[in-house]
Every structure is written in C-alpha cells, then in structure tokens.
C-alpha cells in the first residue's frame, strides 16, 4: 500500500519540520522529507531530496515543483503534497516561485515506474484550472480530494 500525506504549510509549519535558519527551499524540502518519513527518521530522505535538487531544479513551472528521489530502504511509493503560503524560489525555468510541491519517494529499483509517475504528474499539473483549484482548496481534506483521494488512488502512487 502506498503512503500519501497532504499538508497546508505556513511559515511556522515549515519551520517545525525543517532545519533552523536554512534557506526557504531547504526548509520546504525538509518539511516534505518529514511528511514522507511518516514517523521514521527523515534525515536520509531530506538528504536524498536535497541531493536531487542540487543536480537540477525539480520545478516544472507555473509555481509547481516535484522533488523526488529513489531510496533503497522503502518497498512502496510515498508522496506528500505541500501548499506553501509564501512561494519559494526553486530556480524554475519560468522564473516563477513555487507554492505547490508534490514530493515523491520511490523504491530504488522502481526506475521505470518513477518515470511514468513523473510524466503523469507533469501532465496533471499542466492544467491551469487544476492548479487554481489546489491553490483555492480550503483544507487538507479538499486537497486530498483534488489530488485523487487516499491510498492507491492518490495520484503519484497509483499503481
């Protein structure tokens, strides 16, 4: 079964799940790692997300980023969606700061499935009405509904 978490983050929530005094981008990645860890140690996940972001921006444009990593110590896809109150510079090609973050963690051996998931995510987030609905959602439950529900139907971890 896949794990999916949804959060609406303001400055305080990001601080709670991130390194003190770190730049905003790193705080968002750390918050995503904390959600993806689901009670486990988030440090290795944070490191994996940071390493991936250092290689190239995971921003896909229009205020959306999809930080992702493959890790050896998991058996299933994990996803976390964050809507950030104060948009963050992910060095997107379009220059727009990011307020919608869908973080994805997949098993190390799941390369083809990861590529397929990333393509599906990019296609879904290319829809301006979909992005607008995510930005207007009033709570985490509404966000979860927009993202496709919970469990195996959650967009990035669907089989």
Coordinates of C-alpha atoms in Angstrom, one line a residue:
X1 CA 0.0 0.0 0.0
X2 CA 1.3 3.5 -0.8
X3 CA 1.6 6.2 1.7
X4 CA 0.4 9.7 1.0
X5 CA 0.3 12.8 3.1
X6 CA -1.1 16.2 2.5
X7 CA -0.3 19.4 4.3
X8 CA -1.0 23.1 4.0
X9 CA 2.1 24.8 5.3
X10 CA 2.6 28.3 6.6
X11 CA 5.9 29.7 7.7
X12 CA 5.5 28.1 11.2
X13 CA 4.7 24.6 9.9
X14 CA 7.7 24.7 7.6
X15 CA 10.0 25.7 10.5
X16 CA 8.7 22.8 12.6
X17 CA 9.8 20.2 10.0
X18 CA 13.0 21.8 8.8
X19 CA 16.5 22.9 9.8
X20 CA 16.6 26.1 11.8
X21 CA 17.8 29.1 9.8
X22 CA 18.0 27.2 6.5
X23 CA 17.1 28.9 3.2
X24 CA 13.4 28.6 2.3
X25 CA 14.0 26.0 -0.4
X26 CA 15.8 23.7 2.1
X27 CA 13.1 24.2 4.7
X28 CA 10.4 23.1 2.2
X29 CA 12.5 20.0 1.2
X30 CA 13.0 19.2 4.9
X31 CA 9.3 19.6 5.6
X32 CA 8.5 17.3 2.6
X33 CA 11.0 14.8 4.0
X34 CA 9.4 14.9 7.4
X35 CA 6.0 14.1 5.8
X36 CA 7.4 11.4 3.6
X37 CA 9.2 9.8 6.6
X38 CA 5.8 9.2 8.3
X39 CA 7.3 8.9 11.8
X40 CA 10.6 7.4 10.7
X41 CA 14.0 9.2 10.6
X42 CA 13.6 12.0 8.0
X43 CA 17.3 12.8 7.6
X44 CA 18.1 10.3 4.9
X45 CA 15.0 11.4 2.9
X46 CA 15.9 15.0 3.3
X47 CA 19.4 14.3 2.1
X48 CA 18.1 12.4 -0.9
X49 CA 15.7 15.3 -1.9
X50 CA 18.4 17.9 -1.4
X51 CA 20.9 15.9 -3.5
X52 CA 18.4 15.6 -6.3
X53 CA 17.5 19.3 -6.1
X54 CA 21.3 20.2 -6.2
X55 CA 21.6 18.4 -9.5
X56 CA 18.8 20.2 -11.2
X57 CA 15.7 22.1 -10.2
X58 CA 12.6 19.9 -9.8
X59 CA 10.3 22.9 -10.6
X60 CA 8.1 22.2 -13.6
X61 CA 6.8 25.7 -14.0
X62 CA 3.7 27.7 -13.1
X63 CA 4.5 27.6 -9.3
X64 CA 4.8 23.8 -9.2
X65 CA 7.8 21.6 -8.0
X66 CA 8.0 17.8 -7.9
X67 CA 11.0 17.0 -5.7
X68 CA 11.7 13.3 -5.9
X69 CA 14.2 10.6 -5.0
X70 CA 14.8 6.9 -5.1
X71 CA 15.8 5.3 -1.9
X72 CA 16.9 1.8 -1.0
X73 CA 15.1 1.4 2.3
X74 CA 11.5 1.5 1.2
X75 CA 9.3 -1.0 -0.5
X76 CA 6.5 1.3 -1.7
X77 CA 5.9 4.7 -3.2
X78 CA 5.4 7.6 -0.8
X79 CA 4.0 11.0 -1.7
X80 CA 3.5 14.3 0.2
X81 CA 1.7 17.4 -1.1
X82 CA 2.6 20.7 0.4
X83 CA 0.9 24.0 -0.4
X84 CA 3.3 26.7 0.8
X85 CA 1.9 30.0 2.0
X86 CA 4.9 32.1 0.9
X87 CA 6.1 30.9 -2.5
X88 CA 9.7 29.7 -2.6
X89 CA 12.4 30.1 -5.3
X90 CA 13.2 26.7 -6.8
X91 CA 15.1 28.2 -9.7
X92 CA 12.3 27.3 -12.1
X93 CA 13.0 27.8 -15.8
X94 CA 10.0 30.1 -16.0
X95 CA 11.3 32.2 -13.0
X96 CA 8.1 31.7 -11.0
X97 CA 8.4 30.9 -7.3
X98 CA 6.8 27.6 -6.2
X99 CA 3.8 27.3 -3.9
X100 CA 2.6 23.8 -4.9
X101 CA 5.0 21.0 -4.0
X102 CA 4.4 17.3 -4.7
X103 CA 7.2 15.3 -3.2
X104 CA 7.7 11.7 -4.3
X105 CA 9.8 8.9 -2.8
X106 CA 10.1 5.6 -4.6
X107 CA 12.0 2.4 -4.1
X108 CA 15.5 2.5 -5.6
X109 CA 14.6 -0.4 -8.1
X110 CA 11.4 1.3 -9.3
X111 CA 13.1 3.4 -12.1
X112 CA 10.5 2.9 -14.9
X113 CA 7.5 3.3 -12.6
X114 CA 9.1 6.5 -11.2
X115 CA 9.5 8.0 -14.7
X116 CA 5.9 7.1 -15.6
X117 CA 4.6 8.7 -12.3
X118 CA 6.6 11.9 -13.0
X119 CA 5.2 12.1 -16.6
X120 CA 1.6 11.7 -15.2
X121 CA 2.2 14.3 -12.5
X122 CA 3.6 16.8 -15.0
X123 CA 0.6 16.3 -17.3
X124 CA -1.9 16.8 -14.5
X125 CA -0.2 19.9 -13.1
X126 CA 0.0 21.4 -16.6
X127 CA -3.7 22.2 -16.3
X128 CA -4.2 25.8 -15.1
X129 CA -7.7 25.0 -13.7
X130 CA -6.3 22.1 -11.6
X131 CA -3.5 24.3 -10.2
X132 CA -6.0 27.0 -9.4
X133 CA -8.3 24.5 -7.6
X134 CA -5.3 23.3 -5.5
X135 CA -4.5 26.9 -4.6
X136 CA -8.1 27.6 -3.5
X137 CA -8.7 24.4 -1.5
X138 CA -9.8 25.4 2.0
X139 CA -8.3 22.4 3.9
X140 CA -6.3 19.2 3.6
X141 CA -9.4 17.1 3.0
X142 CA -10.3 19.2 0.0
X143 CA -6.7 19.0 -1.3
X144 CA -6.7 15.2 -0.9
X145 CA -10.0 15.0 -2.9
X146 CA -8.5 17.1 -5.6
X147 CA -5.3 15.0 -5.7
X148 CA -7.3 11.9 -6.3
X149 CA -8.2 10.5 -2.8
X150 CA -6.3 8.5 -0.4
X151 CA -4.5 5.1 -0.6
X152 CA -3.8 3.6 -4.0
X153 CA -5.9 6.2 -5.9
X154 CA -3.6 9.1 -4.7
X155 CA -2.2 10.5 -8.0
X156 CA 1.6 9.9 -7.7
X157 CA 1.4 6.5 -6.1
X158 CA -1.3 4.9 -8.2
X159 CA -0.2 1.5 -9.5

